Every structure is written in structure tokens, then in C-alpha cells.
C-alpha positions as MATLAB code, in Angstrom:
seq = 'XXXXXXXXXXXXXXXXXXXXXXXXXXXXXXXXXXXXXXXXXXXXXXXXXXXXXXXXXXXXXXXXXXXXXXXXXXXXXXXXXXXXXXXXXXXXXXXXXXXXXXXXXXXXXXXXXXXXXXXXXXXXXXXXXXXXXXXXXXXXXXXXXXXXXXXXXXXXXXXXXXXXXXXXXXXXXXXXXXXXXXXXXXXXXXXXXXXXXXXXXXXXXXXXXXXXXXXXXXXXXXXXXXXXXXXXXXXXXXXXXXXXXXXXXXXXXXXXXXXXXXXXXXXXXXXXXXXXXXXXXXXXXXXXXXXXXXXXXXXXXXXXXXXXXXXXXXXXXXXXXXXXXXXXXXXXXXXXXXXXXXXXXXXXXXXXXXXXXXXXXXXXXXXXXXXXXXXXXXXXXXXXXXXXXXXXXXXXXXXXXX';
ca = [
       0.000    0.000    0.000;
       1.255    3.461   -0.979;
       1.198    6.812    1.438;
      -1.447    8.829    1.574;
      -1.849   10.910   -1.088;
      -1.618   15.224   -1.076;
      -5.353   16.092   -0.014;
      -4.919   13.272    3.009;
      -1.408   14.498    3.736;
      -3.395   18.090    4.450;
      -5.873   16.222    6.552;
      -4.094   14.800    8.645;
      -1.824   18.103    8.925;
      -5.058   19.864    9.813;
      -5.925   17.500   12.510;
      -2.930   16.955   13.900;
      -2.090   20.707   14.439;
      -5.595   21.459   15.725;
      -6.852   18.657   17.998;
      -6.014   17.514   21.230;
      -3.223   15.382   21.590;
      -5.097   12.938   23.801;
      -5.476    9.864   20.815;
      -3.227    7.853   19.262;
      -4.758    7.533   15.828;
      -3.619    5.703   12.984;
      -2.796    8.118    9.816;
      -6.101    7.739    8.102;
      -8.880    9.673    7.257;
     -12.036    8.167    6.501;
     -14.930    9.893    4.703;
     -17.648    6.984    3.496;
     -18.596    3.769    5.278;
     -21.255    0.691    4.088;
     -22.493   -2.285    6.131;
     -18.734   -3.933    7.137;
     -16.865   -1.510    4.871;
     -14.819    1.757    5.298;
     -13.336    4.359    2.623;
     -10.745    6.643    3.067;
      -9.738    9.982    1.272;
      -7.593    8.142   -0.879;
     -10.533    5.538   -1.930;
      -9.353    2.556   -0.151;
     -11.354    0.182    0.889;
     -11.014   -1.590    4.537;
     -13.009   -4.318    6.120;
     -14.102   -3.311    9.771;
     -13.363   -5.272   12.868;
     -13.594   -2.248   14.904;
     -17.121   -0.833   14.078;
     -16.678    2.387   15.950;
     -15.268    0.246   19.088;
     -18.017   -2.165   19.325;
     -20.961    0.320   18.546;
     -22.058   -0.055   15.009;
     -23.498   -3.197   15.549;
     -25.598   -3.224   12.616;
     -22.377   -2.017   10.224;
     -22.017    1.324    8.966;
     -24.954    3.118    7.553;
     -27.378    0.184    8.347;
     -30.636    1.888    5.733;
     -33.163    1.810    8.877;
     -31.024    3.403   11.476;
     -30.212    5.916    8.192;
     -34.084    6.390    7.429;
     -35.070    6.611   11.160;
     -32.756    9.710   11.780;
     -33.578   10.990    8.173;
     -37.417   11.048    9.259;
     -36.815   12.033   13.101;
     -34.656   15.412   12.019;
     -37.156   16.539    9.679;
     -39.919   16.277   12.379;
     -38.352   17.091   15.909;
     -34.621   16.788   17.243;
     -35.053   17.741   21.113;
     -36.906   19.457   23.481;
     -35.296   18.801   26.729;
     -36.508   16.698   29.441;
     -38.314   19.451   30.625;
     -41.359   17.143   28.662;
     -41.609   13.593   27.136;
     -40.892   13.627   23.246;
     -43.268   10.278   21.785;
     -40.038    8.335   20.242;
     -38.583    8.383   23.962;
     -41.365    6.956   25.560;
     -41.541    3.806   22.635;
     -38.195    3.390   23.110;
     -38.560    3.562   26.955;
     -40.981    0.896   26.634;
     -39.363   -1.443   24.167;
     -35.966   -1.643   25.991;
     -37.703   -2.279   29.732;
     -39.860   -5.211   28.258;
     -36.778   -6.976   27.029;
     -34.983   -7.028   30.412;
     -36.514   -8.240   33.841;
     -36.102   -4.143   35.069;
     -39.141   -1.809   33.807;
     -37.034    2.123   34.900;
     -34.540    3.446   32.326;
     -32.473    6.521   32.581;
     -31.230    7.935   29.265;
     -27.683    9.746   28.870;
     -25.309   10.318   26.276;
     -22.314    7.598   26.641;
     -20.981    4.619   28.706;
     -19.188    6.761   30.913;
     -22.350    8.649   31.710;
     -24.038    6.404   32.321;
     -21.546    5.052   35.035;
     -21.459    8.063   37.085;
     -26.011    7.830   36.972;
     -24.954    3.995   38.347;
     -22.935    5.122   40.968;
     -25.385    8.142   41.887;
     -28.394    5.915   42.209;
     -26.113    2.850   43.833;
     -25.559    5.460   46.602;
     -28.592    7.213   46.781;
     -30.954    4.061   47.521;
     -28.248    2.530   50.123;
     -28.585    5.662   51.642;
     -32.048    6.043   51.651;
     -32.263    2.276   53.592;
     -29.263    2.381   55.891;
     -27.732    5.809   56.069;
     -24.651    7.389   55.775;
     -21.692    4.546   55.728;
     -22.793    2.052   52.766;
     -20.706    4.180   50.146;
     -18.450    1.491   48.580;
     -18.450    0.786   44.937;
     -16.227   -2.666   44.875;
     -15.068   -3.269   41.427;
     -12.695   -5.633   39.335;
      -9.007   -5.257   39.024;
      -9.186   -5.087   34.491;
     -12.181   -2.864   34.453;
     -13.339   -0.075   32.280;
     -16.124    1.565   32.917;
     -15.447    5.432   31.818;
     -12.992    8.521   31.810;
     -15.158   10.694   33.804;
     -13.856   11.067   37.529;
     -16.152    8.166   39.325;
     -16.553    6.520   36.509;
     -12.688    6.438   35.987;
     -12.195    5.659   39.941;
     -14.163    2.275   38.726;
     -12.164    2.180   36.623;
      -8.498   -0.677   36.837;
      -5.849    1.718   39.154;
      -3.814    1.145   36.027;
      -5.535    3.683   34.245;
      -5.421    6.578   37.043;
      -2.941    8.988   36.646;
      -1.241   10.727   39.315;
      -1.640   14.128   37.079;
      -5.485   13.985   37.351;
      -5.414   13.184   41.439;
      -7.127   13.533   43.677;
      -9.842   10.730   42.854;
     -12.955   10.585   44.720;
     -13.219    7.995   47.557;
     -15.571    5.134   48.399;
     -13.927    2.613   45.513;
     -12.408   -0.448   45.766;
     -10.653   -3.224   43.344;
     -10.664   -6.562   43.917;
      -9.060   -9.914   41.941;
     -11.600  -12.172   39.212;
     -12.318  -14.785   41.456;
     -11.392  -13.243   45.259;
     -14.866  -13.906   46.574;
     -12.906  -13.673   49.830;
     -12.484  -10.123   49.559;
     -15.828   -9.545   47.645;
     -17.252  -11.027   51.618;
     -15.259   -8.569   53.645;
     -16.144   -5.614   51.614;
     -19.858   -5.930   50.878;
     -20.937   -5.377   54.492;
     -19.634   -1.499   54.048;
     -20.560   -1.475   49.856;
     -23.593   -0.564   48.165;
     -23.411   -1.527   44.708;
     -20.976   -4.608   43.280;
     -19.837   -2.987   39.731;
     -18.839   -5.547   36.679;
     -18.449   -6.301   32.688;
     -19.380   -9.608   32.124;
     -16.504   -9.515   29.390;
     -13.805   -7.084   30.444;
     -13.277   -5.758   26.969;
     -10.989   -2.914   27.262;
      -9.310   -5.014   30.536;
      -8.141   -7.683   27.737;
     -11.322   -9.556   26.316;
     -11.417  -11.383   29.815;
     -14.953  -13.078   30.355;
     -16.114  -13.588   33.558;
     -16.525  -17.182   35.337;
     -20.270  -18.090   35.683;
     -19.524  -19.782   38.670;
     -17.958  -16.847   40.306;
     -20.791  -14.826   38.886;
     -23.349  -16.577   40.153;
     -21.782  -16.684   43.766;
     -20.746  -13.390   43.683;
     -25.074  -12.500   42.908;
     -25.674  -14.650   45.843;
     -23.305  -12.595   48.152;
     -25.110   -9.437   46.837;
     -28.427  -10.328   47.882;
     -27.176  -11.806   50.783;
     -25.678   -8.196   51.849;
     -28.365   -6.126   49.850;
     -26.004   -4.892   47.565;
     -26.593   -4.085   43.889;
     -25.087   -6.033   41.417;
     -24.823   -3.330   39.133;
     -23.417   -5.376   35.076;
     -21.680   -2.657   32.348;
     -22.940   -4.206   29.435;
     -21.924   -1.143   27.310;
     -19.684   -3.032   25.121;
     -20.828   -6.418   25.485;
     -24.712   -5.116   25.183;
     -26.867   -5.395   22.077;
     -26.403   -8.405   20.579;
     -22.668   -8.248   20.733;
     -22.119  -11.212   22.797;
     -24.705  -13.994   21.080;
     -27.520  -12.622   23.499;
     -29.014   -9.359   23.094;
     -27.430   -8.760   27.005;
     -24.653  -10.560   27.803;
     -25.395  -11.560   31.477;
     -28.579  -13.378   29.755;
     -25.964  -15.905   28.713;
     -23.772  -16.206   32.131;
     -26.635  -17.049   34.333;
     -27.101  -14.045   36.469;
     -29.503  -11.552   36.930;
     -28.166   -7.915   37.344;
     -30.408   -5.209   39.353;
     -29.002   -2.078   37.540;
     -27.498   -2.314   33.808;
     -25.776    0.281   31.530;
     -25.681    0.227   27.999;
     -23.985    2.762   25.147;
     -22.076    1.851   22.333;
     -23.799    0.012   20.325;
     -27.291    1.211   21.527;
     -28.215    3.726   18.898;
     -25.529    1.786   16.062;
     -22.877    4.731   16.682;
     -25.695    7.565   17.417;
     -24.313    8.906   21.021;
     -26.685    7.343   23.674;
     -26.276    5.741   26.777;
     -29.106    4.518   29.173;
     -29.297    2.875   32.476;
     -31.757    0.347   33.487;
     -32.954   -0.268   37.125;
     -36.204   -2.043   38.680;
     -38.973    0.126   39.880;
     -38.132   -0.333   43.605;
     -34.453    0.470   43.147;
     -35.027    3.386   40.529;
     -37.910    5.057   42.725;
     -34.522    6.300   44.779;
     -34.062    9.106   42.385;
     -36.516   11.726   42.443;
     -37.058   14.981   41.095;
     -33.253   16.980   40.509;
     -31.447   14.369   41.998;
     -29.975   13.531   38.333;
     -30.080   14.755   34.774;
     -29.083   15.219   31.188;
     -29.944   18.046   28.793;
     -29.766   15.786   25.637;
     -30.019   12.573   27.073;
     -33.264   11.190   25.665;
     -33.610   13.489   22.616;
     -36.122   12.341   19.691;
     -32.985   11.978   16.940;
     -31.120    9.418   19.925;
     -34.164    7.601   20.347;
     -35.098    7.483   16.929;
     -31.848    5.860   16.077;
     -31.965    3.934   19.354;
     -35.243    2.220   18.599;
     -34.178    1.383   14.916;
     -31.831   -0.602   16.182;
     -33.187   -2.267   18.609;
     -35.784   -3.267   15.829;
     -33.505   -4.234   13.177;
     -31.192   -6.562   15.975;
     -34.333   -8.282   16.303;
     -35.880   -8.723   13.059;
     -32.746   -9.650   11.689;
     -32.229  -11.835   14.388;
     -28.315  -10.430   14.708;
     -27.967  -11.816   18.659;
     -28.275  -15.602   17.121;
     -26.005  -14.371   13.910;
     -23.158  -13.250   16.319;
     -22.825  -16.233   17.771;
     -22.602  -18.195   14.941;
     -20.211  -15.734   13.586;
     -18.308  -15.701   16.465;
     -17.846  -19.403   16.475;
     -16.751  -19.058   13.266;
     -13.724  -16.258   13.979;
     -12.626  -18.009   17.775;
     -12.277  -21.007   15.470;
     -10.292  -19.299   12.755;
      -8.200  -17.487   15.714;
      -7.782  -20.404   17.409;
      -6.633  -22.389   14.441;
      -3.932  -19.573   14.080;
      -2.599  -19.956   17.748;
      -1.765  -23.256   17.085;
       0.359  -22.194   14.025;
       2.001  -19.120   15.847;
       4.149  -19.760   18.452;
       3.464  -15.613   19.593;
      -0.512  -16.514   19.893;
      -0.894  -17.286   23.772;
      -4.876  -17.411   23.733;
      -8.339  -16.758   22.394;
     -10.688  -15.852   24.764;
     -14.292  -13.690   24.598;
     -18.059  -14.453   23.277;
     -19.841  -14.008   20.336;
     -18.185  -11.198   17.906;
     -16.062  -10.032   21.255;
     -12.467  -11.600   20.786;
      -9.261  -11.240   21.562;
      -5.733  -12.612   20.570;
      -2.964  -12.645   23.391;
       0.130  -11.995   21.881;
       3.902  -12.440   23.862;
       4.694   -9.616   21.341;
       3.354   -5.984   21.177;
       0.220   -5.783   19.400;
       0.131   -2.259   17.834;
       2.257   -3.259   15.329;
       0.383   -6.147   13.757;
      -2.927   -3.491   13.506;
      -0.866   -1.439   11.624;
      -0.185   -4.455    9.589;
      -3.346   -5.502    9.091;
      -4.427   -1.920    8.405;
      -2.081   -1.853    5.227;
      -3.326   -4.706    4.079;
      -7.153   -3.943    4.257;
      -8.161   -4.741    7.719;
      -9.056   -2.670   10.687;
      -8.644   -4.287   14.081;
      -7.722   -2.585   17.741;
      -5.388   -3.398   20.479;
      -6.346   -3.536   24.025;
      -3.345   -3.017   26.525;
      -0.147   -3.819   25.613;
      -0.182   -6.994   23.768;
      -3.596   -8.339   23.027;
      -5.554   -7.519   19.968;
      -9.321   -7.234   19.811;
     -12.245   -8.084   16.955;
     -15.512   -6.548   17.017;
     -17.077   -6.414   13.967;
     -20.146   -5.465   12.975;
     -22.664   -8.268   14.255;
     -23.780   -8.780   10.126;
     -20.348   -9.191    9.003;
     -20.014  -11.974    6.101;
     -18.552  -15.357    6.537;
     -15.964  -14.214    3.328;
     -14.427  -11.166    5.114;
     -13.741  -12.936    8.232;
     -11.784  -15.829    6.444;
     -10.117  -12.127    4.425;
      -8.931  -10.676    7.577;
      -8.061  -14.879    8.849;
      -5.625  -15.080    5.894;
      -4.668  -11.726    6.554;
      -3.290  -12.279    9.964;
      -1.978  -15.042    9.496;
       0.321  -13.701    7.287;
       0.876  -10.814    9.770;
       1.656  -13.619   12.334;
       3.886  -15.284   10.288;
       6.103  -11.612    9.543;
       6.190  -10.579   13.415;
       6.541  -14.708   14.936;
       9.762  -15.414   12.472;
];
């Protein structure tokens, strides 16, 4: 693959000398996307196993999520939730009838939608007990935001000294340490976890440890509260993932792929638990709006009349297979590991450089910490361009294993 061309070459200038240094992003610039397909300025054509990070579910440009927001900004964008817009209120009532909770809080993004967690985890444990039930216990590999709570959930890995001092009432404990889970959940009020760790290294929860650690929450009357904002919406073979890992969560958040790369997060709670927060104690000004909703419920639609949950699992089999075929080829492959079209690749070598591998040759994947890479297509991606990006690796494999 050649360099970019002149017009990119300005682009990237432009960008470069204007935005905030905060990303590392690879030197492309894309302007057109289709179902599992990007373009860039240059007219190349890449197949996606990124999808936005795990929130175009449907693939870009999916025609009904395209039509819904067509039709919703030529009739009403937002109004504030000073009043109920109509397209909130269906969409209200289509996402509580799929889950066993019937309250749902809409934001703007994951991390939002964190911090309403934590706000309502600490709000009803006050209302029942009183000051002194603060603690949010979390898991040594999570993600669950860059705002400041949502951050303090958040692996200590990821908290910089530069951004101190964080806000209290957090703790980390070890996959599996339901020792420590015991001795914190008399002080905690809310137990916060992904089912998959996907920014943490693809790392999927035991069931078994799941399930105890939902015993030990009722047992101490402390929310289980599941992120599902990456491994949400069909993503994981089940529209939620925790539907699959034999646990029932009381409060859930969900973003990404939600509105198919619309910005929208939401936060789902039972009636009992959600009652906690009344009038001002929480808010968003466009959380809710009729053009997030619109493209919300079009989604939500299309997973299920497509059937998507059931076609990423059998997807998924198909790529874990594929990857796993290639670990036993490559001596630098040290696992597999993740559900439905939520994989990842261990590596005993850097991973950074094999996406910008892959990238050349027509393949967009991500790396999650230092040496593991991760594959989350859209959920409608064909069986041909995941055998594509198979070869492709294995090729990249091959250069970087010797």
C-alpha cells in the first residue's frame, strides 16, 4: 500500500495541528462507510473489525437506522426533558420489556451512564441504611469510563497521578477473590462488573464466580450493578450478555452500540431500586432526545428482526475457530478468549504493530493493553471477510513470529 496521497497528507496536517493530543490515531482519514466496509480519502477500501469500538453493531450506515434519523430530524430533534418527546417513551418501553427491570435513565455515553450507576447505587443505600454504605467494589481489568467516578471504577492502572485527587468510596478486587468480595460488601452498596472485560483484555467472567458473587449481593443487599456497554446489544450472542452467564443484574448500563454509533447511553434499574431518584437528583440536557431515540429504537428493531444476537454467535464461532486455528500455528498466539463477535488474541509480542499491519493490508482491528488484539465487527459481518482478515493475519503472524 502506498502513502497517503496530497489532499490526506493536508488532513491529517489539519488534525494533527488542531486537535487535542489525547489519541493515538492511525494516519487515516475516513470519509464513506457501508455495512462492514470503510473508505478513506484516498478511496481505499477496509473491512471493519472495529465498528466504531463495538458500537455499530448493525455495520455502517445500516438503511433503517439511516431512514429513522432521516425522518426524526425533519420532524423534531429535542426538546429537553423538561417534557416527554413520543419516540422516547416507545423506546422507553421497548428496551424495559426486554430485560426483567421496567425504569430506564437515558444519557449520552458509557461513561455517563456510570457516574447515573454510581449516583443511584448510593442514593438508595442511603435512603435504607444511612450514611456509611458508600463502597463501589469493582474488578481489578475494568473499564467503565474517563469521567472522575466513573474512571475511579475504573483498573488503578488507568489513574494517573496528574489527574489526582480521585474521589473515595472505591475499591478493586481480583476475578475470582470472593474472599475479599465477603469482607467488603458489608460497608458497599453496589458490586460494579463487565461480564466480558473488553478494554481489561477480552477477559470473560466465570459463571460460577458470577453466580456466587449475585448470591453474596443479595445476601448483603447490595446491587449487582453489570456494564454491558460493550458487550450489550447483541454483541455477545444474546441481546445482554449476562442473559448468557446465568445471572440476573439489578441495575445495567448500555452505550455503544445502543443507537448503532448515534451517542446514547441509558441505564436500566427495577422500579423499587429506581424510585430512589426523584425529582433533581440527576439529569441530562440531551439525554433522551427524539434523533437518539429514533436511532436507538431502529436498532433495537432491526437486531431483532434480523435476528443479529443468534447471527453473532454463529459468527463468532466461526472467527474463535479461525483465531484459534492460528494460535496453534504461531508460536506468539498465547490465547483466544471472549463471546460471540467479542475476541481477543494474546500476543507475547506488542500488538500495535500487527494493527498497523493488518491496516495496510485492508483490515481494521484494535489493540487492548499492551499486547492483546481485539475483533468486534459489525454483528452482520459476512462469513468471506472474516476468512479475508483470517488469511490476513496469518500472514501478519507469520512476519512478526519469524
Amino acid at each position: 500500500m502506498t502513502g497517503p496521497g496530497a489532499d490526506t497528507r493536508k488532513l491529517l496536517e489539519m488534525a494533527a495541528g488542531s486537535l487535542w493530543p489525547n489519541y493515538r490515531q492511525q494516519p487515516v482519514v475516513f470519509t464513506r462507510g457501508e455495512g462492514s466496509r470503510l473508505w478513506d480519502t484516498d478511496g481505499r477500501e477496509y473491512v471493519d473489525f472495529v465498528a466504531g469500538i463495538a458500537t455499530c453493531n448493525l455495520g455502517h450506515c445500516h438503511p433503517a437506522v439511516t431512514k429513522a434519523i432521516q425522518g426524526q430530524a425533519a420532524r423534531l430533534l429535542h426538546v429537553s426533558n423538561w417534557y416527554y418527546n413520543d419516540i422516547m417513551a416507545r423506546l422507553a418501553a421497548k428496551l424495559t420489556s426486554l430485560t426483567s427491570m421496567n425504569r430506564v435513565f437515558f444519557c449520552n455515553s458509557g461513561a455517563e451512564a456510570s457516574e447515573a450507576a454510581i449516583k443511584l447505587a448510593r442514593k438508595r443505600a442511603f435512603e435504607k441504611y444511612g450514611p456509611g454504605r458508600n463502597l463501589i467494589v469493582s474488578f481489578h481489568g475494568a473499564f467503565h469510563g474517563r469521567t472522575m467516578k466513573a474512571l475511579t471504577a475504573t483498573d488503578p492502572k488507568h489513574h494517573d497521578k496528574a489527574f489526582s485527587p480521585y474521589p473515595g468510596g472505591f475499591e478493586h478486587i481480583r476475578h475470582g477473590d470472593l474472599e475479599a468480595m465477603a469482607g467488603h460488601l458489608p460497608s458497599a452498596c453496589a458490586l460494579f462488573l463487565e461480564p466480558v472485560q473488553g478494554e481489561g483484555g477480552v477477559n470473560v467472567m466465570d459463571q460460577t464466580f458470577l453466580r456466587k458473587a449475585a448470591a453474596l449481593c443479595r445476601q448483603h443487599d447490595v446491587l449487582l450493578m453489570a456494564d454491558e456497554v460493550q458487550t450489550g446489544m447483541g454483541r455477545c450472542g444474546t441481546l445482554f450478555a449476562h442473559q448468557a452467564m446465568g445471572f440476573v443484574p439489578d441495575v445495567m448500563t448500555l452505550a455503544k452500540g445502543l443507537a448503532n454509533g448515534f451517542p446514547m447511553g441509558a441505564v436500566l434499574a427495577g422500579e423499587e431500586i429506581a424510585s430512589v431518584m426523584g425529582p433533581g437528583t440527576h439529569g441530562s440536557t440531551f439525554g433522551g432526545s427524539a434523533l437518539a431515540c429514533a436511532a436507538a429504537l431502529a436498532t433495537l428493531e432491526t437486531l431483532q428482526s434480523e435476528g443479529l444476537p443468534q447471527r453473532a454467535a454463529l459468527s463468532g464461532e466461526q472467527l474463535r475457530a479461525g483465531l484459534q486455528d492460528l494460535a496453534r500455528r504461531h508460536d506468539i498466539v498465547i490465547e483466544v478468549r471472549g463471546m460471540g463477535l467479542l475476541l481477543g488474541m494474546e500476543l507475547t509480542v506488542p500488538a500495535a504493530p500487527l494493527v498497523g499491519s493488518l491496516m495496510t493490508k485492508g483490515y481494521l482491528v484494535t489493540a487492548v493493553g499492551e499486547r492483546t488484539l481485539r475483533f468486534t465487527p459489525p454483528l452482520n459481518i459476512a462469513g468471506e471477510d472474516i476468512l479475508g482478515m483470517l488469511n490476513a493475519l496469518d500472514l501478519v503472524l507469520g512476519e512478526y513470529g519469524g
